[in-house]
Amino acid sequence: MLLETAPGPFSHSEFIFEPKVDGHRLIYSQQAEKVRLFTRHNNDCTRQYPELLLSFDSDIILDGEVACTDPETGLNDFEAVMSRFSTKQASKITQLTHKLPATFAIFDILFYQGRDLRKLPLVERKMILHSLSLPSSNFGVVPHIEGAGEELYTQIEAMGMEGVVGKRKDSQYLSRRSKDWLKVINWSYADVFITGYKKSEFGWLAAVPDPTGKMRPVGIIEHGPSPKHKQAFHGVCQQLVTGEDKNHVYLEPRIQARVKMRSWTKSGLLRIPVFDQFIV
């Protein structure tokens, strides 16, 4: 079940609200005491997370996020969990199990003790989920509150966490995107210069000045601009071309834009930048 995006924080008596965990989606499936782990795209990632291959008291299917915690900030570390996900070598996986332990943050239960639970209202699924005995401290249930989405968002924003998810109390579990589940992202913002664009598909090259005044690339803007924004950009950019290669056309850093993003990466790149507006 996938999330739609809400235009902003909201409160509603028919919704529960929970913190959005900054990791990657994980389906935990235990059948005949054998545990398998899958991403939302049905990619098997069982071998990447040996600390999560522990059994419950019955066959079960759970939905949640696998995450790693930054020991310095106590916040979810998206880059750390991506490092865990991309590691394939057995010895390295064992090493990272101790260095970057994974946590499975569970927010839904789809099957338990021979029953398909997907048609139950969410609040009933939550009750069953909270009654489980978890197999280790690497498992946790995502907490939630009723109604007070704006209050929770204020707390999430102050802590620098990713955002909030609102879910209808009576929602069934649907294997598609649904407005019954809504995400509110705690965006960060940055002002960047557009220093070029991709030839084959849409993408604006973004950069910021370093302490010496030289432009430092920080990523590619692939989402956000309307057709009018794109038209305005192309009306100006042809006067600013400085060169090109097989994949890109390069521009003088004269066009400035504000982008929203999830965060800065540790290597100084924009994480999932989305165009917000031109700065004139």
PDB file of C-alpha atoms in Angstrom:
ATOM      1  CA  MET A   1       0.000   0.000   0.000  1.00  0.00           C
ATOM      2  CA  LEU A   2       1.514   3.287  -1.130  1.00  0.00           C
ATOM      3  CA  LEU A   3       1.126   6.853   0.078  1.00  0.00           C
ATOM      4  CA  GLU A   4      -0.410   9.894  -1.555  1.00  0.00           C
ATOM      5  CA  THR A   5       1.040  13.307  -0.625  1.00  0.00           C
ATOM      6  CA  ALA A   6      -0.912  15.760   1.529  1.00  0.00           C
ATOM      7  CA  PRO A   7      -0.498  19.477   0.740  1.00  0.00           C
ATOM      8  CA  GLY A   8       0.569  20.164   4.324  1.00  0.00           C
ATOM      9  CA  PRO A   9       0.189  19.110   7.970  1.00  0.00           C
ATOM     10  CA  PHE A  10      -3.378  18.373   9.015  1.00  0.00           C
ATOM     11  CA  SER A  11      -5.412  17.016  11.924  1.00  0.00           C
ATOM     12  CA  HIS A  12      -8.514  14.846  11.592  1.00  0.00           C
ATOM     13  CA  SER A  13     -10.491  12.748  14.060  1.00  0.00           C
ATOM     14  CA  GLU A  14     -10.820   9.891  11.535  1.00  0.00           C
ATOM     15  CA  PHE A  15      -7.037   9.559  11.108  1.00  0.00           C
ATOM     16  CA  ILE A  16      -4.159   8.194  13.117  1.00  0.00           C
ATOM     17  CA  PHE A  17      -0.749   9.814  12.685  1.00  0.00           C
ATOM     18  CA  GLU A  18       2.704   8.276  12.989  1.00  0.00           C
ATOM     19  CA  PRO A  19       6.288   9.439  12.354  1.00  0.00           C
ATOM     20  CA  LYS A  20       7.615   8.691   8.872  1.00  0.00           C
ATOM     21  CA  VAL A  21      10.651   6.434   9.241  1.00  0.00           C
ATOM     22  CA  ASP A  22      13.553   7.380   6.959  1.00  0.00           C
ATOM     23  CA  GLY A  23      14.664   4.020   5.576  1.00  0.00           C
ATOM     24  CA  HIS A  24      13.394   1.714   2.868  1.00  0.00           C
ATOM     25  CA  ARG A  25      10.145  -0.236   2.746  1.00  0.00           C
ATOM     26  CA  LEU A  26      10.368  -3.849   3.903  1.00  0.00           C
ATOM     27  CA  ILE A  27       7.926  -6.749   3.810  1.00  0.00           C
ATOM     28  CA  TYR A  28       8.780  -9.416   6.405  1.00  0.00           C
ATOM     29  CA  SER A  29       7.331 -12.828   5.490  1.00  0.00           C
ATOM     30  CA  GLN A  30       7.548 -15.873   7.762  1.00  0.00           C
ATOM     31  CA  GLN A  31       6.113 -19.047   6.238  1.00  0.00           C
ATOM     32  CA  ALA A  32       6.749 -22.488   7.769  1.00  0.00           C
ATOM     33  CA  GLU A  33       9.316 -20.845  10.084  1.00  0.00           C
ATOM     34  CA  LYS A  34      11.340 -19.590   7.092  1.00  0.00           C
ATOM     35  CA  VAL A  35      11.843 -15.823   6.983  1.00  0.00           C
ATOM     36  CA  ARG A  36      12.143 -13.880   3.718  1.00  0.00           C
ATOM     37  CA  LEU A  37      12.540 -10.107   3.336  1.00  0.00           C
ATOM     38  CA  PHE A  38      11.380  -8.095   0.320  1.00  0.00           C
ATOM     39  CA  THR A  39      11.466  -4.459  -0.800  1.00  0.00           C
ATOM     40  CA  ARG A  40       8.346  -2.652  -2.075  1.00  0.00           C
ATOM     41  CA  HIS A  41       9.434  -3.624  -5.619  1.00  0.00           C
ATOM     42  CA  ASN A  42       9.525  -7.298  -4.560  1.00  0.00           C
ATOM     43  CA  ASN A  43      13.326  -7.511  -4.591  1.00  0.00           C
ATOM     44  CA  ASP A  44      14.572 -10.175  -2.189  1.00  0.00           C
ATOM     45  CA  CYS A  45      16.899  -8.614   0.405  1.00  0.00           C
ATOM     46  CA  THR A  46      16.898 -11.488   2.919  1.00  0.00           C
ATOM     47  CA  ARG A  47      20.663 -11.955   3.010  1.00  0.00           C
ATOM     48  CA  GLN A  48      21.391  -8.250   3.598  1.00  0.00           C
ATOM     49  CA  TYR A  49      19.796  -8.190   7.070  1.00  0.00           C
ATOM     50  CA  PRO A  50      20.736 -11.335   9.029  1.00  0.00           C
ATOM     51  CA  GLU A  51      19.791  -9.660  12.333  1.00  0.00           C
ATOM     52  CA  LEU A  52      16.159  -9.576  11.149  1.00  0.00           C
ATOM     53  CA  LEU A  53      15.914 -13.290  10.330  1.00  0.00           C
ATOM     54  CA  LEU A  54      14.331 -14.164  13.660  1.00  0.00           C
ATOM     55  CA  SER A  55      10.981 -15.936  13.992  1.00  0.00           C
ATOM     56  CA  PHE A  56       7.635 -14.969  15.521  1.00  0.00           C
ATOM     57  CA  ASP A  57       5.339 -17.491  17.218  1.00  0.00           C
ATOM     58  CA  SER A  58       3.350 -18.142  14.026  1.00  0.00           C
ATOM     59  CA  ASP A  59       3.441 -17.556  10.270  1.00  0.00           C
ATOM     60  CA  ILE A  60       3.156 -13.822   9.701  1.00  0.00           C
ATOM     61  CA  ILE A  61       3.517 -11.063   7.093  1.00  0.00           C
ATOM     62  CA  LEU A  62       4.487  -7.585   8.299  1.00  0.00           C
ATOM     63  CA  ASP A  63       4.936  -4.241   6.549  1.00  0.00           C
ATOM     64  CA  GLY A  64       7.322  -1.530   7.716  1.00  0.00           C
ATOM     65  CA  GLU A  65      10.631   0.233   7.155  1.00  0.00           C
ATOM     66  CA  VAL A  66      14.130  -1.018   7.736  1.00  0.00           C
ATOM     67  CA  ALA A  67      16.289   1.772   9.151  1.00  0.00           C
ATOM     68  CA  CYS A  68      19.662   2.481  10.723  1.00  0.00           C
ATOM     69  CA  THR A  69      20.314   5.037  13.467  1.00  0.00           C
ATOM     70  CA  ASP A  70      23.059   7.655  13.475  1.00  0.00           C
ATOM     71  CA  PRO A  71      24.711   7.170  16.915  1.00  0.00           C
ATOM     72  CA  GLU A  72      25.609  10.878  17.117  1.00  0.00           C
ATOM     73  CA  THR A  73      22.178  12.359  16.410  1.00  0.00           C
ATOM     74  CA  GLY A  74      19.862   9.462  17.304  1.00  0.00           C
ATOM     75  CA  LEU A  75      18.029  10.066  13.994  1.00  0.00           C
ATOM     76  CA  ASN A  76      17.488   7.638  11.124  1.00  0.00           C
ATOM     77  CA  ASP A  77      20.490   7.552   8.776  1.00  0.00           C
ATOM     78  CA  PHE A  78      19.238   6.959   5.226  1.00  0.00           C
ATOM     79  CA  GLU A  79      22.736   6.668   3.764  1.00  0.00           C
ATOM     80  CA  ALA A  80      23.607   3.979   6.320  1.00  0.00           C
ATOM     81  CA  VAL A  81      20.615   1.825   5.422  1.00  0.00           C
ATOM     82  CA  MET A  82      21.375   2.264   1.715  1.00  0.00           C
ATOM     83  CA  SER A  83      24.900   1.047   2.465  1.00  0.00           C
ATOM     84  CA  ARG A  84      23.409  -2.027   4.160  1.00  0.00           C
ATOM     85  CA  PHE A  85      21.002  -2.632   1.273  1.00  0.00           C
ATOM     86  CA  SER A  86      23.677  -2.417  -1.437  1.00  0.00           C
ATOM     87  CA  THR A  87      26.185  -4.706   0.309  1.00  0.00           C
ATOM     88  CA  LYS A  88      26.261  -8.226  -1.151  1.00  0.00           C
ATOM     89  CA  GLN A  89      29.525  -9.746   0.150  1.00  0.00           C
ATOM     90  CA  ALA A  90      28.853 -12.075   3.109  1.00  0.00           C
ATOM     91  CA  SER A  91      31.863 -11.002   5.206  1.00  0.00           C
ATOM     92  CA  LYS A  92      31.008  -7.312   4.705  1.00  0.00           C
ATOM     93  CA  ILE A  93      27.362  -7.961   5.625  1.00  0.00           C
ATOM     94  CA  THR A  94      28.487  -9.608   8.877  1.00  0.00           C
ATOM     95  CA  GLN A  95      30.748  -6.645   9.601  1.00  0.00           C
ATOM     96  CA  LEU A  96      27.990  -4.097   8.977  1.00  0.00           C
ATOM     97  CA  THR A  97      25.547  -6.044  11.156  1.00  0.00           C
ATOM     98  CA  HIS A  98      27.648  -4.904  14.113  1.00  0.00           C
ATOM     99  CA  LYS A  99      28.756  -1.504  12.778  1.00  0.00           C
ATOM    100  CA  LEU A 100      25.403  -0.373  11.318  1.00  0.00           C
ATOM    101  CA  PRO A 101      22.715  -2.585  12.899  1.00  0.00           C
ATOM    102  CA  ALA A 102      19.330  -2.516  11.182  1.00  0.00           C
ATOM    103  CA  THR A 103      15.982  -1.999  12.889  1.00  0.00           C
ATOM    104  CA  PHE A 104      12.673  -3.133  11.428  1.00  0.00           C
ATOM    105  CA  ALA A 105      10.084  -0.454  12.274  1.00  0.00           C
ATOM    106  CA  ILE A 106       6.734  -2.232  11.800  1.00  0.00           C
ATOM    107  CA  PHE A 107       3.572  -0.287  10.992  1.00  0.00           C
ATOM    108  CA  ASP A 108       1.172  -2.929   9.655  1.00  0.00           C
ATOM    109  CA  ILE A 109       0.330  -6.631   9.812  1.00  0.00           C
ATOM    110  CA  LEU A 110      -1.159  -8.362   6.760  1.00  0.00           C
ATOM    111  CA  PHE A 111      -1.308 -12.042   7.758  1.00  0.00           C
ATOM    112  CA  TYR A 112      -1.139 -13.849  11.121  1.00  0.00           C
ATOM    113  CA  GLN A 113      -2.032 -17.299  12.509  1.00  0.00           C
ATOM    114  CA  GLY A 114      -3.528 -18.430   9.206  1.00  0.00           C
ATOM    115  CA  ARG A 115      -5.681 -15.297   8.693  1.00  0.00           C
ATOM    116  CA  ASP A 116      -5.494 -12.712   5.919  1.00  0.00           C
ATOM    117  CA  LEU A 117      -5.943  -9.448   7.858  1.00  0.00           C
ATOM    118  CA  ARG A 118      -5.897  -6.984   4.957  1.00  0.00           C
ATOM    119  CA  LYS A 119      -9.656  -6.354   4.951  1.00  0.00           C
ATOM    120  CA  LEU A 120      -9.772  -5.533   8.653  1.00  0.00           C
ATOM    121  CA  PRO A 121      -9.919  -1.814   9.574  1.00  0.00           C
ATOM    122  CA  LEU A 122      -6.476  -0.362  10.280  1.00  0.00           C
ATOM    123  CA  VAL A 123      -7.197   0.170  13.981  1.00  0.00           C
ATOM    124  CA  GLU A 124      -7.961  -3.549  14.389  1.00  0.00           C
ATOM    125  CA  ARG A 125      -4.751  -4.487  12.566  1.00  0.00           C
ATOM    126  CA  LYS A 126      -2.871  -2.100  14.865  1.00  0.00           C
ATOM    127  CA  MET A 127      -4.336  -3.823  17.949  1.00  0.00           C
ATOM    128  CA  ILE A 128      -3.114  -7.210  16.702  1.00  0.00           C
ATOM    129  CA  LEU A 129       0.274  -5.726  15.847  1.00  0.00           C
ATOM    130  CA  HIS A 130       0.708  -4.219  19.323  1.00  0.00           C
ATOM    131  CA  SER A 131      -0.157  -7.572  20.943  1.00  0.00           C
ATOM    132  CA  LEU A 132       2.819  -9.348  19.320  1.00  0.00           C
ATOM    133  CA  SER A 133       5.897 -10.486  21.182  1.00  0.00           C
ATOM    134  CA  LEU A 134       8.800  -9.132  19.153  1.00  0.00           C
ATOM    135  CA  PRO A 135      11.738 -11.515  18.616  1.00  0.00           C
ATOM    136  CA  SER A 136      14.525  -9.026  19.487  1.00  0.00           C
ATOM    137  CA  SER A 137      15.398  -5.377  20.084  1.00  0.00           C
ATOM    138  CA  ASN A 138      16.015  -5.045  16.321  1.00  0.00           C
ATOM    139  CA  PHE A 139      12.219  -5.042  15.913  1.00  0.00           C
ATOM    140  CA  GLY A 140       9.917  -2.226  16.955  1.00  0.00           C
ATOM    141  CA  VAL A 141       6.352  -1.077  16.339  1.00  0.00           C
ATOM    142  CA  VAL A 142       5.927   2.462  14.996  1.00  0.00           C
ATOM    143  CA  PRO A 143       3.936   4.500  17.563  1.00  0.00           C
ATOM    144  CA  HIS A 144       0.879   6.498  16.562  1.00  0.00           C
ATOM    145  CA  ILE A 145      -1.541   9.075  17.947  1.00  0.00           C
ATOM    146  CA  GLU A 146      -5.156   9.784  17.035  1.00  0.00           C
ATOM    147  CA  GLY A 147      -6.318  13.005  15.411  1.00  0.00           C
ATOM    148  CA  ALA A 148      -3.477  15.387  16.319  1.00  0.00           C
ATOM    149  CA  GLY A 149      -1.462  15.398  13.104  1.00  0.00           C
ATOM    150  CA  GLU A 150      -0.385  19.043  13.250  1.00  0.00           C
ATOM    151  CA  GLU A 151       0.911  18.681  16.797  1.00  0.00           C
ATOM    152  CA  LEU A 152       2.935  15.612  15.839  1.00  0.00           C
ATOM    153  CA  TYR A 153       4.291  17.362  12.739  1.00  0.00           C
ATOM    154  CA  THR A 154       5.511  20.289  14.870  1.00  0.00           C
ATOM    155  CA  GLN A 155       7.462  17.849  17.055  1.00  0.00           C
ATOM    156  CA  ILE A 156       8.847  15.986  14.013  1.00  0.00           C
ATOM    157  CA  GLU A 157       9.920  19.269  12.398  1.00  0.00           C
ATOM    158  CA  ALA A 158      11.700  20.416  15.577  1.00  0.00           C
ATOM    159  CA  MET A 159      13.603  17.106  15.768  1.00  0.00           C
ATOM    160  CA  GLY A 160      14.663  17.233  12.116  1.00  0.00           C
ATOM    161  CA  MET A 161      12.883  13.973  11.250  1.00  0.00           C
ATOM    162  CA  GLU A 162      11.525  13.086   7.804  1.00  0.00           C
ATOM    163  CA  GLY A 163       7.825  13.749   8.234  1.00  0.00           C
ATOM    164  CA  VAL A 164       4.445  12.372   9.288  1.00  0.00           C
ATOM    165  CA  VAL A 165       2.048   9.802   7.831  1.00  0.00           C
ATOM    166  CA  GLY A 166      -1.699  10.113   8.335  1.00  0.00           C
ATOM    167  CA  LYS A 167      -3.855   6.998   7.880  1.00  0.00           C
ATOM    168  CA  ARG A 168      -7.619   6.580   7.987  1.00  0.00           C
ATOM    169  CA  LYS A 169      -8.602   4.510  11.020  1.00  0.00           C
ATOM    170  CA  ASP A 170     -10.994   2.367   8.978  1.00  0.00           C
ATOM    171  CA  SER A 171      -8.682   1.865   5.979  1.00  0.00           C
ATOM    172  CA  GLN A 172      -8.228  -1.627   4.581  1.00  0.00           C
ATOM    173  CA  TYR A 173      -4.806  -2.635   3.266  1.00  0.00           C
ATOM    174  CA  LEU A 174      -4.841  -2.057  -0.506  1.00  0.00           C
ATOM    175  CA  SER A 175      -1.955  -3.089  -2.776  1.00  0.00           C
ATOM    176  CA  ARG A 176      -1.877   0.252  -4.590  1.00  0.00           C
ATOM    177  CA  ARG A 177      -1.491   3.986  -3.951  1.00  0.00           C
ATOM    178  CA  SER A 178      -4.355   5.321  -1.853  1.00  0.00           C
ATOM    179  CA  LYS A 179      -5.536   8.612  -0.352  1.00  0.00           C
ATOM    180  CA  ASP A 180      -6.369   6.647   2.793  1.00  0.00           C
ATOM    181  CA  TRP A 181      -2.632   6.989   3.614  1.00  0.00           C
ATOM    182  CA  LEU A 182      -1.125  10.479   3.288  1.00  0.00           C
ATOM    183  CA  LYS A 183       2.459  11.616   3.826  1.00  0.00           C
ATOM    184  CA  VAL A 184       3.561  15.068   4.918  1.00  0.00           C
ATOM    185  CA  ILE A 185       7.283  15.573   4.247  1.00  0.00           C
ATOM    186  CA  ASN A 186       9.400  17.854   6.432  1.00  0.00           C
ATOM    187  CA  TRP A 187      11.203  19.475   3.506  1.00  0.00           C
ATOM    188  CA  SER A 188      14.485  21.373   3.724  1.00  0.00           C
ATOM    189  CA  TYR A 189      15.173  24.183   1.262  1.00  0.00           C
ATOM    190  CA  ALA A 190      18.278  25.401  -0.587  1.00  0.00           C
ATOM    191  CA  ASP A 191      19.079  28.047  -3.180  1.00  0.00           C
ATOM    192  CA  VAL A 192      21.117  26.728  -6.109  1.00  0.00           C
ATOM    193  CA  PHE A 193      22.386  27.811  -9.512  1.00  0.00           C
ATOM    194  CA  ILE A 194      21.383  25.865 -12.628  1.00  0.00           C
ATOM    195  CA  THR A 195      24.633  25.167 -14.467  1.00  0.00           C
ATOM    196  CA  GLY A 196      23.349  22.957 -17.282  1.00  0.00           C
ATOM    197  CA  TYR A 197      20.790  20.405 -18.364  1.00  0.00           C
ATOM    198  CA  LYS A 198      20.567  16.816 -19.575  1.00  0.00           C
ATOM    199  CA  LYS A 199      20.126  16.183 -23.309  1.00  0.00           C
ATOM    200  CA  SER A 200      18.241  12.894 -23.389  1.00  0.00           C
ATOM    201  CA  GLU A 201      15.678  13.439 -20.620  1.00  0.00           C
ATOM    202  CA  PHE A 202      14.642  16.210 -18.268  1.00  0.00           C
ATOM    203  CA  GLY A 203      17.156  17.232 -15.626  1.00  0.00           C
ATOM    204  CA  TRP A 204      18.737  20.523 -14.540  1.00  0.00           C
ATOM    205  CA  LEU A 205      22.282  20.416 -13.154  1.00  0.00           C
ATOM    206  CA  ALA A 206      22.437  22.191  -9.796  1.00  0.00           C
ATOM    207  CA  ALA A 207      25.459  23.762  -8.092  1.00  0.00           C
ATOM    208  CA  VAL A 208      26.302  26.045  -5.170  1.00  0.00           C
ATOM    209  CA  PRO A 209      29.352  28.291  -4.733  1.00  0.00           C
ATOM    210  CA  ASP A 210      32.126  26.891  -2.524  1.00  0.00           C
ATOM    211  CA  PRO A 211      34.146  29.159  -0.172  1.00  0.00           C
ATOM    212  CA  THR A 212      36.414  30.176  -3.088  1.00  0.00           C
ATOM    213  CA  GLY A 213      33.446  31.173  -5.252  1.00  0.00           C
ATOM    214  CA  LYS A 214      33.831  28.195  -7.593  1.00  0.00           C
ATOM    215  CA  MET A 215      30.642  26.283  -8.423  1.00  0.00           C
ATOM    216  CA  ARG A 216      30.344  22.892  -6.721  1.00  0.00           C
ATOM    217  CA  PRO A 217      27.878  20.389  -8.275  1.00  0.00           C
ATOM    218  CA  VAL A 218      25.217  19.255  -5.795  1.00  0.00           C
ATOM    219  CA  GLY A 219      22.886  17.097  -7.889  1.00  0.00           C
ATOM    220  CA  ILE A 220      20.278  17.053 -10.646  1.00  0.00           C
ATOM    221  CA  ILE A 221      16.777  18.532 -10.384  1.00  0.00           C
ATOM    222  CA  GLU A 222      14.414  16.068 -12.090  1.00  0.00           C
ATOM    223  CA  HIS A 223      11.071  16.914 -10.462  1.00  0.00           C
ATOM    224  CA  GLY A 224       8.887  19.924  -9.780  1.00  0.00           C
ATOM    225  CA  PRO A 225       8.905  22.496 -12.609  1.00  0.00           C
ATOM    226  CA  SER A 226       5.677  23.119 -14.509  1.00  0.00           C
ATOM    227  CA  PRO A 227       5.579  23.365 -18.323  1.00  0.00           C
ATOM    228  CA  LYS A 228       5.636  27.181 -17.917  1.00  0.00           C
ATOM    229  CA  HIS A 229       8.798  26.983 -15.777  1.00  0.00           C
ATOM    230  CA  LYS A 230      10.475  24.761 -18.375  1.00  0.00           C
ATOM    231  CA  GLN A 231       9.437  27.108 -21.176  1.00  0.00           C
ATOM    232  CA  ALA A 232      10.809  30.134 -19.307  1.00  0.00           C
ATOM    233  CA  PHE A 233      14.077  28.289 -18.644  1.00  0.00           C
ATOM    234  CA  HIS A 234      14.579  27.386 -22.315  1.00  0.00           C
ATOM    235  CA  GLY A 235      13.779  30.951 -23.335  1.00  0.00           C
ATOM    236  CA  VAL A 236      16.778  32.177 -21.345  1.00  0.00           C
ATOM    237  CA  CYS A 237      19.284  29.316 -21.288  1.00  0.00           C
ATOM    238  CA  GLN A 238      20.328  29.446 -24.958  1.00  0.00           C
ATOM    239  CA  GLN A 239      22.069  32.774 -24.269  1.00  0.00           C
ATOM    240  CA  LEU A 240      24.095  31.194 -21.442  1.00  0.00           C
ATOM    241  CA  VAL A 241      25.560  28.083 -23.133  1.00  0.00           C
ATOM    242  CA  THR A 242      29.283  27.612 -22.422  1.00  0.00           C
ATOM    243  CA  GLY A 243      29.760  24.125 -23.859  1.00  0.00           C
ATOM    244  CA  GLU A 244      28.436  20.587 -24.085  1.00  0.00           C
ATOM    245  CA  ASP A 245      29.390  16.931 -24.056  1.00  0.00           C
ATOM    246  CA  LYS A 246      27.617  13.703 -25.036  1.00  0.00           C
ATOM    247  CA  ASN A 247      25.054  13.924 -22.237  1.00  0.00           C
ATOM    248  CA  HIS A 248      24.828  17.548 -21.061  1.00  0.00           C
ATOM    249  CA  VAL A 249      24.706  21.183 -22.143  1.00  0.00           C
ATOM    250  CA  TYR A 250      26.561  23.506 -19.748  1.00  0.00           C
ATOM    251  CA  LEU A 251      25.495  27.037 -18.810  1.00  0.00           C
ATOM    252  CA  GLU A 252      26.873  30.102 -17.115  1.00  0.00           C
ATOM    253  CA  PRO A 253      25.634  30.065 -13.483  1.00  0.00           C
ATOM    254  CA  ARG A 254      23.157  32.908 -13.941  1.00  0.00           C
ATOM    255  CA  ILE A 255      19.805  31.171 -13.344  1.00  0.00           C
ATOM    256  CA  GLN A 256      19.071  30.678  -9.651  1.00  0.00           C
ATOM    257  CA  ALA A 257      16.357  28.473  -8.181  1.00  0.00           C
ATOM    258  CA  ARG A 258      15.043  27.375  -4.822  1.00  0.00           C
ATOM    259  CA  VAL A 259      14.676  23.630  -4.345  1.00  0.00           C
ATOM    260  CA  LYS A 260      13.132  21.548  -1.614  1.00  0.00           C
ATOM    261  CA  MET A 261      14.788  18.284  -0.627  1.00  0.00           C
ATOM    262  CA  ARG A 262      14.749  15.577   2.024  1.00  0.00           C
ATOM    263  CA  SER A 263      18.198  16.558   3.348  1.00  0.00           C
ATOM    264  CA  TRP A 264      21.831  17.105   2.427  1.00  0.00           C
ATOM    265  CA  THR A 265      23.834  13.895   2.069  1.00  0.00           C
ATOM    266  CA  LYS A 266      27.078  13.490   3.997  1.00  0.00           C
ATOM    267  CA  SER A 267      28.976  14.052   0.748  1.00  0.00           C
ATOM    268  CA  GLY A 268      27.277  17.431   0.256  1.00  0.00           C
ATOM    269  CA  LEU A 269      24.633  16.508  -2.333  1.00  0.00           C
ATOM    270  CA  LEU A 270      20.936  17.360  -2.409  1.00  0.00           C
ATOM    271  CA  ARG A 271      18.821  14.326  -1.552  1.00  0.00           C
ATOM    272  CA  ILE A 272      15.853  14.074  -3.945  1.00  0.00           C
ATOM    273  CA  PRO A 273      15.766  17.778  -4.964  1.00  0.00           C
ATOM    274  CA  VAL A 274      12.449  19.147  -6.228  1.00  0.00           C
ATOM    275  CA  PHE A 275      12.178  22.512  -8.009  1.00  0.00           C
ATOM    276  CA  ASP A 276      10.190  25.060  -5.989  1.00  0.00           C
ATOM    277  CA  GLN A 277      10.648  28.428  -7.731  1.00  0.00           C
ATOM    278  CA  PHE A 278      13.043  30.606  -9.696  1.00  0.00           C
ATOM    279  CA  ILE A 279      14.854  33.337  -7.751  1.00  0.00           C
ATOM    280  CA  VAL A 280      14.754  36.603  -9.697  1.00  0.00           C
TER     281      VAL A 280
END
